[in-house]
Coordinates of C-alpha atoms in Angstrom, one line a residue:
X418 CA 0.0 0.0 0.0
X419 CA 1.6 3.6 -1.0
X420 CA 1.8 6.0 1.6
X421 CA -0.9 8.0 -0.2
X422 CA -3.0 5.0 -0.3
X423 CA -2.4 5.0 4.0
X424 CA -3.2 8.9 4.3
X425 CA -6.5 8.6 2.3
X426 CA -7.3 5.1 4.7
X427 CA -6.3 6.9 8.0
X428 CA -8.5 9.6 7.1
X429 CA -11.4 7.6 6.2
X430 CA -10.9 6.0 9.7
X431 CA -11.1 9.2 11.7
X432 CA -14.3 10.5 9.8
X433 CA -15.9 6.9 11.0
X434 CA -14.7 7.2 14.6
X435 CA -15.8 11.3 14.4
X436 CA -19.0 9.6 13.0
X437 CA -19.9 7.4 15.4
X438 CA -19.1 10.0 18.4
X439 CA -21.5 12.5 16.9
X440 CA -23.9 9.3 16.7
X441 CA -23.6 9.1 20.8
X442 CA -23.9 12.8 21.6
X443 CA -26.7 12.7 19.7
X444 CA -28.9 10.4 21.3
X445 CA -27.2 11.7 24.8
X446 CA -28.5 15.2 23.9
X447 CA -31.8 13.6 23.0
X448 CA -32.1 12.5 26.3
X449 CA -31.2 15.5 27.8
X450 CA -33.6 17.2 26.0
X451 CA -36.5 15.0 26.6
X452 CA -35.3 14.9 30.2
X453 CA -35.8 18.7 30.7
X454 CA -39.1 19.2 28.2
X455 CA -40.9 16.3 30.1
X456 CA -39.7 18.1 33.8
X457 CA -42.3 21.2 34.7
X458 CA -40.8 24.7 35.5
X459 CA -38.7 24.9 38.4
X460 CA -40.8 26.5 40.9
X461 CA -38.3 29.5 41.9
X462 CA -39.3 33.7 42.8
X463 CA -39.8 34.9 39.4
X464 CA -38.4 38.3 39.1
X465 CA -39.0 41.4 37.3
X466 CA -37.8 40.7 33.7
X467 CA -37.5 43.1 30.3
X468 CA -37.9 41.2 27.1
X469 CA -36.0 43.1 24.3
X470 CA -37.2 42.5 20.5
X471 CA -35.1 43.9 17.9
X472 CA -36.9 44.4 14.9
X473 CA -36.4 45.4 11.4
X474 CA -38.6 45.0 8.3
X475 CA -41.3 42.3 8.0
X476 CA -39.8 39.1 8.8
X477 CA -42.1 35.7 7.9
X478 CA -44.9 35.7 10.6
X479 CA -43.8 39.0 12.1
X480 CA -47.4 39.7 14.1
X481 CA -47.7 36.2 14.9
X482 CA -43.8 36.2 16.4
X483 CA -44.5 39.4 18.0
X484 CA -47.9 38.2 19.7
X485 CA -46.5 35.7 21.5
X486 CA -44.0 37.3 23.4
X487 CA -47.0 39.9 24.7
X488 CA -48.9 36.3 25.8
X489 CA -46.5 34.6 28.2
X490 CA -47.6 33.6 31.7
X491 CA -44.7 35.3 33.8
X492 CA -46.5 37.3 36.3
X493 CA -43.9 40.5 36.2
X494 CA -42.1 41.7 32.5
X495 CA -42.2 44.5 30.7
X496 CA -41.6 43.9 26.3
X497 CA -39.3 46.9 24.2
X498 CA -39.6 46.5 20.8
X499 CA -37.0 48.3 19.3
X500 CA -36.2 49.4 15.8
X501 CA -34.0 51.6 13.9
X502 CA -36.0 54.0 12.1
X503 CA -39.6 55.0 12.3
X504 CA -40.3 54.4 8.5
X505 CA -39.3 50.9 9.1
X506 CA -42.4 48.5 8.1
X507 CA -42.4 46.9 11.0
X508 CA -43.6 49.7 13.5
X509 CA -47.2 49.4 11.6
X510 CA -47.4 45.6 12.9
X511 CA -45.3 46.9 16.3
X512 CA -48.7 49.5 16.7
X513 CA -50.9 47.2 15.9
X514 CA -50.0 44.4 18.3
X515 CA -49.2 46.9 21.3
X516 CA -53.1 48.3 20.6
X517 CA -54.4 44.8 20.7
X518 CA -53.0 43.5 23.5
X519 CA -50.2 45.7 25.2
X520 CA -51.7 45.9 28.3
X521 CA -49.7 48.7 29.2
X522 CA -46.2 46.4 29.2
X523 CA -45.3 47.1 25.8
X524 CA -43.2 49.9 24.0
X525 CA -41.9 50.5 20.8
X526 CA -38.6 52.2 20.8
X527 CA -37.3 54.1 17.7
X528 CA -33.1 53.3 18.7
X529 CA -32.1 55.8 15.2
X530 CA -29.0 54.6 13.2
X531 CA -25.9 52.7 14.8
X532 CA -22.2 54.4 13.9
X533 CA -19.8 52.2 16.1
X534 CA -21.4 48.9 16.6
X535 CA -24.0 46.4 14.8
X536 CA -27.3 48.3 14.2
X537 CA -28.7 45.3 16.5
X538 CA -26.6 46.0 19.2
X539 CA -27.1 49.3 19.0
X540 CA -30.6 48.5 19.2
X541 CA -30.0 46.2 21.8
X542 CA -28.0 48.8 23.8
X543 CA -30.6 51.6 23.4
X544 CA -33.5 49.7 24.7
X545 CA -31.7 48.1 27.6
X546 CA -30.9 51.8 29.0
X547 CA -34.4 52.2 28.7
X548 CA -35.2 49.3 30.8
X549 CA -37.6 49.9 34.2
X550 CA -35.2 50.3 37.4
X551 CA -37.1 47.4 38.7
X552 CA -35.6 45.0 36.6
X553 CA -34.0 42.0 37.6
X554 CA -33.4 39.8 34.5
X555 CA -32.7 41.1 31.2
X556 CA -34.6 38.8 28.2
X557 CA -33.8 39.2 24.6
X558 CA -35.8 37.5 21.6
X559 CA -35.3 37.7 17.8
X560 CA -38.7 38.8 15.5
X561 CA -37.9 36.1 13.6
X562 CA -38.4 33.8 16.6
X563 CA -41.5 31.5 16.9
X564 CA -42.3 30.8 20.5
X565 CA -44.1 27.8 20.3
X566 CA -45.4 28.0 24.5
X567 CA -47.1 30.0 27.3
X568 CA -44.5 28.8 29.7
X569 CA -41.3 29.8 27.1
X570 CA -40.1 32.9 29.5
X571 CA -40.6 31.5 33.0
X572 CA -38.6 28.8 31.7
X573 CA -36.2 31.0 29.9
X574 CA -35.8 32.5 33.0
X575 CA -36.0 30.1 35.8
X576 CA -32.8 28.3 36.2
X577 CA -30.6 32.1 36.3
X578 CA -30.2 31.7 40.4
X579 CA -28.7 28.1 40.2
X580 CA -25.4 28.1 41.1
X581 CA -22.6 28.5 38.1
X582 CA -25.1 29.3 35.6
X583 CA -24.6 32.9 34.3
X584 CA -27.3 33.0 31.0
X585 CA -29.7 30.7 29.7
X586 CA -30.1 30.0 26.2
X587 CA -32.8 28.9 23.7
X588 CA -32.0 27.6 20.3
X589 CA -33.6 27.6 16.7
X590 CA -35.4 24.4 14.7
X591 CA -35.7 26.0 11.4
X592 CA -38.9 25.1 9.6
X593 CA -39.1 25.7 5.6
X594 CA -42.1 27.3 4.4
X595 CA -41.6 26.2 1.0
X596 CA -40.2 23.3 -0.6
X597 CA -36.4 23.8 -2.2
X598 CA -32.8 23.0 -2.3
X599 CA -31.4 25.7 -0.3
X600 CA -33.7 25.4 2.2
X601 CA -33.5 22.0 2.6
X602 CA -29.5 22.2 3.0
X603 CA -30.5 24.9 5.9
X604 CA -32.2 22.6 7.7
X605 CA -30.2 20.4 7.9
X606 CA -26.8 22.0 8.5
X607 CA -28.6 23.5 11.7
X608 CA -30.0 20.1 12.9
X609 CA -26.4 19.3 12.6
X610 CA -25.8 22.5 15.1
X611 CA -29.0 22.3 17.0
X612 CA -27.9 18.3 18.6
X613 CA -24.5 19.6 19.6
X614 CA -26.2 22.0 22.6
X615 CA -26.9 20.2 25.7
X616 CA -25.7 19.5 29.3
X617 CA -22.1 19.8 28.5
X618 CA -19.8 22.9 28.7
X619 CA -19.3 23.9 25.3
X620 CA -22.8 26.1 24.9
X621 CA -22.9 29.5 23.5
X622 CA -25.0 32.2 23.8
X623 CA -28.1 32.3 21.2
X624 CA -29.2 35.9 20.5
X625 CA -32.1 34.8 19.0
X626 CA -33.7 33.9 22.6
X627 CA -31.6 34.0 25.8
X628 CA -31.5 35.7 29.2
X629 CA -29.1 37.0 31.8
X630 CA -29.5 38.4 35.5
X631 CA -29.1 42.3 35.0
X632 CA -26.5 42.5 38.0
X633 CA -24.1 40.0 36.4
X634 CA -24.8 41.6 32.7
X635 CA -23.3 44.9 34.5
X636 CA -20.5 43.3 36.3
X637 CA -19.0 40.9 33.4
X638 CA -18.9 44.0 31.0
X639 CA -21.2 43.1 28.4
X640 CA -22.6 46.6 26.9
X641 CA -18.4 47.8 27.2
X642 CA -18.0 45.4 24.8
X643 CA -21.0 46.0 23.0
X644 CA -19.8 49.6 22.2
X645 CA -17.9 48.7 19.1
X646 CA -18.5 45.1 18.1
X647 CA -20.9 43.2 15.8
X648 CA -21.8 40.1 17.5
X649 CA -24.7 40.5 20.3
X650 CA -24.4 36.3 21.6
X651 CA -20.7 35.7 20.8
X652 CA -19.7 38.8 22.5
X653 CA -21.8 37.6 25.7
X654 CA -20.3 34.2 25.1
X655 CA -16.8 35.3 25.3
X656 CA -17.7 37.9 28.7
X657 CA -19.2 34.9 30.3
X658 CA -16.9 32.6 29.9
X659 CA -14.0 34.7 30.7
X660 CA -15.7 35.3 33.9
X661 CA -16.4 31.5 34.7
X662 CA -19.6 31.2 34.4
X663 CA -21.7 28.4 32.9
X664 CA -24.7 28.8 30.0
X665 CA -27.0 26.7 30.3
X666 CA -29.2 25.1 27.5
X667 CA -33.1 25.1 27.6
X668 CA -34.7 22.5 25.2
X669 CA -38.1 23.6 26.3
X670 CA -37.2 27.1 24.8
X671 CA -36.5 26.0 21.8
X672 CA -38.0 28.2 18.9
X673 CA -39.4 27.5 15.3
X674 CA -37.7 29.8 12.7
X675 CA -39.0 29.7 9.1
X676 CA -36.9 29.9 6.4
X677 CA -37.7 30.4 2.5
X678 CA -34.0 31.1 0.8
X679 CA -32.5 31.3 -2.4
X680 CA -29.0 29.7 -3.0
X681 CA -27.5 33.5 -3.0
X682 CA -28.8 34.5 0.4
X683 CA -28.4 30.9 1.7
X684 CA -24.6 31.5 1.1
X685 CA -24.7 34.9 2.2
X686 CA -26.4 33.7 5.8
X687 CA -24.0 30.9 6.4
X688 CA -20.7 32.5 5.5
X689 CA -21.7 35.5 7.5
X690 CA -22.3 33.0 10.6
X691 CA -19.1 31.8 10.2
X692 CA -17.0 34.9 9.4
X693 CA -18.5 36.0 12.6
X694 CA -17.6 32.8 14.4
X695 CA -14.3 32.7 13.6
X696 CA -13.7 35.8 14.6
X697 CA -15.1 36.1 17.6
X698 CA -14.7 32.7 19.1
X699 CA -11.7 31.6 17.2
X700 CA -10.5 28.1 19.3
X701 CA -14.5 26.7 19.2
X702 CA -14.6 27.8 16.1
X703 CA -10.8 25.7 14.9
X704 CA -12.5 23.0 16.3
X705 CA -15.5 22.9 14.5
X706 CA -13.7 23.6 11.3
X707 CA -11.5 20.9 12.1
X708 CA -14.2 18.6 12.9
X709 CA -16.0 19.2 9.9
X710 CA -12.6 18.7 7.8
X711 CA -12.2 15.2 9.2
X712 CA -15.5 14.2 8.1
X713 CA -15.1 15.7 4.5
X714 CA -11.9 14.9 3.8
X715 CA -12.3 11.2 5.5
X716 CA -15.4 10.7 2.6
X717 CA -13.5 11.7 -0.4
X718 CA -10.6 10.1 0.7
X719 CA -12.4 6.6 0.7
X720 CA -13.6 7.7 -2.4
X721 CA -10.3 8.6 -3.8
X722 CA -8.8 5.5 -2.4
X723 CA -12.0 3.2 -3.9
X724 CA -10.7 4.6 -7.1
X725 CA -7.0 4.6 -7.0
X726 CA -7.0 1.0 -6.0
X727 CA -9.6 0.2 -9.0
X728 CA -7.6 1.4 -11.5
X729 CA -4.4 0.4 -10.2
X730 CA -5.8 -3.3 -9.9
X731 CA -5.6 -3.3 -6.5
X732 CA -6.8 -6.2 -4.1
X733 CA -7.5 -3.3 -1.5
X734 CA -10.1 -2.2 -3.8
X735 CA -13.0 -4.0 -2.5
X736 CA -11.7 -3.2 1.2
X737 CA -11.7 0.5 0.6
X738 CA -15.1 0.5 -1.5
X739 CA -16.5 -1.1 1.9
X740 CA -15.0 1.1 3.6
X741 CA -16.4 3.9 1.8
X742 CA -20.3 2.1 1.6
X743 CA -19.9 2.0 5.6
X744 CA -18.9 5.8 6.0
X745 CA -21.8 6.6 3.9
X746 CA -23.9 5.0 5.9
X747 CA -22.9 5.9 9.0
X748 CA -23.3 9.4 7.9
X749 CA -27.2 8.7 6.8
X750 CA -27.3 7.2 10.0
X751 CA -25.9 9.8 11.8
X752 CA -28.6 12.3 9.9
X753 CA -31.4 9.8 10.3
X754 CA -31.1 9.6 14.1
X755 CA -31.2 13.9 14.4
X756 CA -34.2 13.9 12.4
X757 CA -36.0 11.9 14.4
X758 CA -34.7 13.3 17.3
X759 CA -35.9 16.7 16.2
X760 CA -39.7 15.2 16.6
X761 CA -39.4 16.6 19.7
X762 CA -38.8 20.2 18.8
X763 CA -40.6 20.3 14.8
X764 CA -41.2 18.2 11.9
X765 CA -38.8 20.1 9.4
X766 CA -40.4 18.4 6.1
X767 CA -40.1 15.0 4.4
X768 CA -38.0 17.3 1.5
X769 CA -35.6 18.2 4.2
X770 CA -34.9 15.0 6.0
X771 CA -34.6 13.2 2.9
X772 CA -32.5 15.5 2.0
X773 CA -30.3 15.4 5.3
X774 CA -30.4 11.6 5.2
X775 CA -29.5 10.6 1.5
X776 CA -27.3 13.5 0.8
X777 CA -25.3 13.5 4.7
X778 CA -21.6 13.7 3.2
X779 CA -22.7 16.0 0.1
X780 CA -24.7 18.7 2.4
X781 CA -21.6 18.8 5.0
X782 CA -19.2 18.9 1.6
X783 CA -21.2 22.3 0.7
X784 CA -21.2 23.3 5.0
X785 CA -17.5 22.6 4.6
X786 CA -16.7 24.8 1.7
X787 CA -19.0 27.6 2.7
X788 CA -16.6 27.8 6.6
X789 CA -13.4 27.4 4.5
X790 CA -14.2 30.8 2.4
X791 CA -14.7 32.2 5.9
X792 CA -11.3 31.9 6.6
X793 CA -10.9 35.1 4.7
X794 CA -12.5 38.5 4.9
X795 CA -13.9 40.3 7.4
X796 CA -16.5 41.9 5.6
X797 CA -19.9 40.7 6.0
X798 CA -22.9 42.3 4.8
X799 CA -26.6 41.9 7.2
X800 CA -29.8 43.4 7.0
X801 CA -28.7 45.3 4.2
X802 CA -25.9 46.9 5.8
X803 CA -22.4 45.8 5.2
X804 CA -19.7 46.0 8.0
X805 CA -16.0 45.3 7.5
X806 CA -14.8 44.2 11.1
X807 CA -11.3 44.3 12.2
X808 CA -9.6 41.1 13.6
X809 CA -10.4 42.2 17.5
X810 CA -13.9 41.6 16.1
X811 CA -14.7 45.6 16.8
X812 CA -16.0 47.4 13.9
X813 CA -14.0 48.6 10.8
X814 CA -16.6 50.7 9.0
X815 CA -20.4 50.5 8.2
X816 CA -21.8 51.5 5.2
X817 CA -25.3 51.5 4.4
X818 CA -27.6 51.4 0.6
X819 CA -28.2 55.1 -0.9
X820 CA -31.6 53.9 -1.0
X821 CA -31.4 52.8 3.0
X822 CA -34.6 54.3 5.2
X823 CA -32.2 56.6 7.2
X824 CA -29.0 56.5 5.4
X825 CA -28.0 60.5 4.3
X826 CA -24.5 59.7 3.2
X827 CA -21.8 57.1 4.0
X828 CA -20.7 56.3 7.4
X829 CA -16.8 57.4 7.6
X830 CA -14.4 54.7 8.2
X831 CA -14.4 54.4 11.9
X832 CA -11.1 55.2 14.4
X833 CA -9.9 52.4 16.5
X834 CA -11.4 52.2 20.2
X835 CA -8.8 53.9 22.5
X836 CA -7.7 51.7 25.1
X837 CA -5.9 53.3 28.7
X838 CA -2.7 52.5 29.4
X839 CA -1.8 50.9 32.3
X840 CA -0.7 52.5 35.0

């Protein structure tokens, strides 16, 4: 056997061990999951909260999102909606749902344009300065989320006093609204993310749905770092973790999100998630990458192999084209088992799981290649602003469309935060 022949087999032996660990924490964090959605809310004092809800435009479901968050059963929390600009198409259905059924707990905040940070931080920022004094836990949920239950904030919410846990976090199930390719691929490269959250230490914030005790939000530094980055979770993540403190996974807050993408903003979401990954949480995010290059590289190298040995008349041949049939299947295996685990969260279509199942190695080929391009650039473009970010992971420059609600002229290129010298 040539020692390009061994390389090719040693590969295709890690993917299958990598395989079959993914397998396990699968149907561990399966468990878990059923474990804690089957378990009723932790009777605990439930404090003052203040949901935040960044919004901008008309997301899918918007008043229906929106709604929800205005009918949980926590007996004390106050709801800022907060958007940019007040020609933004959203403050019609913001009105509208406050009328209906604000009760008094709900505002919508006009935040104007952001010049140093994300425009959802800045957001973010703006209404949590404008938070009640009473306030005791700080709450923030995406427009885009789906909250699927009455109980979502109290559990959200209920764990915060345990001890170690500094934030809890809800996740996404994305749900297609409309059969197709892209949106298959979606679901199924976050299934792949979705499984890897539970009991264990490796959790990151979700800025989609998560919540934090206000005291430790001010002591850890979070809106300081705010000022002048991007990222709203990752920059939590980092602060909490620098500070030892734990972030804890709720299954039973686990939102629907529903998708309907082309391929071009398919690619423009995922490379976005990871430029920002890898620049904010660098080592998790080597890892992943690493991970996810094991796997790849372990398929095509069975593949390669399969054929090298074929047309070299081989007698390895038929041993690496097993070996290749059994990688494939562990991989459909591997997809099979988190689609059926996700029963417990959504049925994501029979398009998508097929897809996820029959096409495992080709969806996490495409995943692959989308994080590699991510290993250049910093310049990523959302909600129809582009940012260019330096490698700190604070902001570069924003610029904005001409034809932007409450753009007047290009932002200038920003100056570098000043940092104090020490003494």
């Amino acid at each position: 056997m040539s020692w390009m022949l061994l390389i090719l087999v040693t590969l295709a032996l890690a993917a299958t061990i990598r395989t079959l660990l993914l397998i396990w924490h699968t149907i561990e964090n399966r468990r878990f999951a059923r474990s804690r959605m089957r378990s009723p809310v932790p009777r605990v004092e439930l404090r003052p909260v203040s949901v935040v809800v960044p919004c901008k435009g008309v997301d899918l479901q918007l008043e229906r999102n929106l709604r929800a968050v205005l009918q949980q059963d926590h007996p004390c929390y106050e709801v800022k909606f907060v958007v940019d600009c007040d020609r933004d198409p959203a403050c019609e259905v913001i009105r509208r749902v406050i009328a209906d059924m604000g009760n008094g707990r709900a505002e919508l905040l006009v935040a104007g344009p952001a010049t140093n940070c994300s425009q959802k931080i800045h957001n973010l920022r703006y209404a949590v300065a404008r938070v009640t004094s009473r306030t005791h836990v700080l709450a923030f949920v995406d427009s885009d989320a789906q909250i699927r239950s009455t109980d979502w904030l109290r559990r959200l919410t209920a764990r915060l006093n345990e001890p170690g846990v500094g934030a809890v976090t809800a996740y996404r199930w994305m749900v297609p609204v409309a059969k197709g390719l892209p949106n298959a691929i979606l679901c199924s490269i976050n299934a792949s993310v979705a499984w890897l959250l539970g009991p264990g230490p490796f959790n990151v914030v979700w800025g989609g749905g998560w919540a934090i005790r206000r005291d430790l939000f001010e002591a850890i530094g979070v809106d300081r770092r705010w000022r002048s980055g991007l990222s709203d979770d990752l920059i939590a993540t980092c602060q909490l973790k620098r500070h030892g403190w734990r972030i804890d996974f709720e299954p039973g807050c686990m939102v629907h999100s529903p998708i309907d993408h082309s391929w071009s903003s398919l690619l423009e979401f995922l490379r976005r998630q990871y430029v920002i990954g890898r620049i904010y949480t660098w080592p998790l995010w080597s890892a992943a990458f690493v991970s996810s290059s094991v796997g790849v590289l372990g398929f095509w190298g069975a593949a390669a192999a399969t054929t090298i040995a074929a047309v070299g008349g081989s007698a390895w041949a038929g041993v690496f084209a097993a070996s290749l049939g059994g990688l494939y299947v562990l991989q459909a295996i591997h997809a099979a088992v988190r689609q059926n685990a996700g029963r417990l969260y959504a049925d994501a279509g029979r398009q998508a799981a097929w897809v996820d199942v029959l096409g495992a190695p080709f969806v996490a080929t495409f995943n692959w290649l989308v994080m590699a391009s991510a290993l250049f650039g910093r310049r990523i473009r959302w909600r129809g602003i582009t940012y260019r970010l330096r490698s700190d992971g604070t902001i570069d420059s924003i610029s904005r469309p001409a034809d932007f609600p409450e753009a007047r002229q290009p932002f200038p290129r920003l100056a570098p935060p000043t940092r104090k010298k020490a003494a």
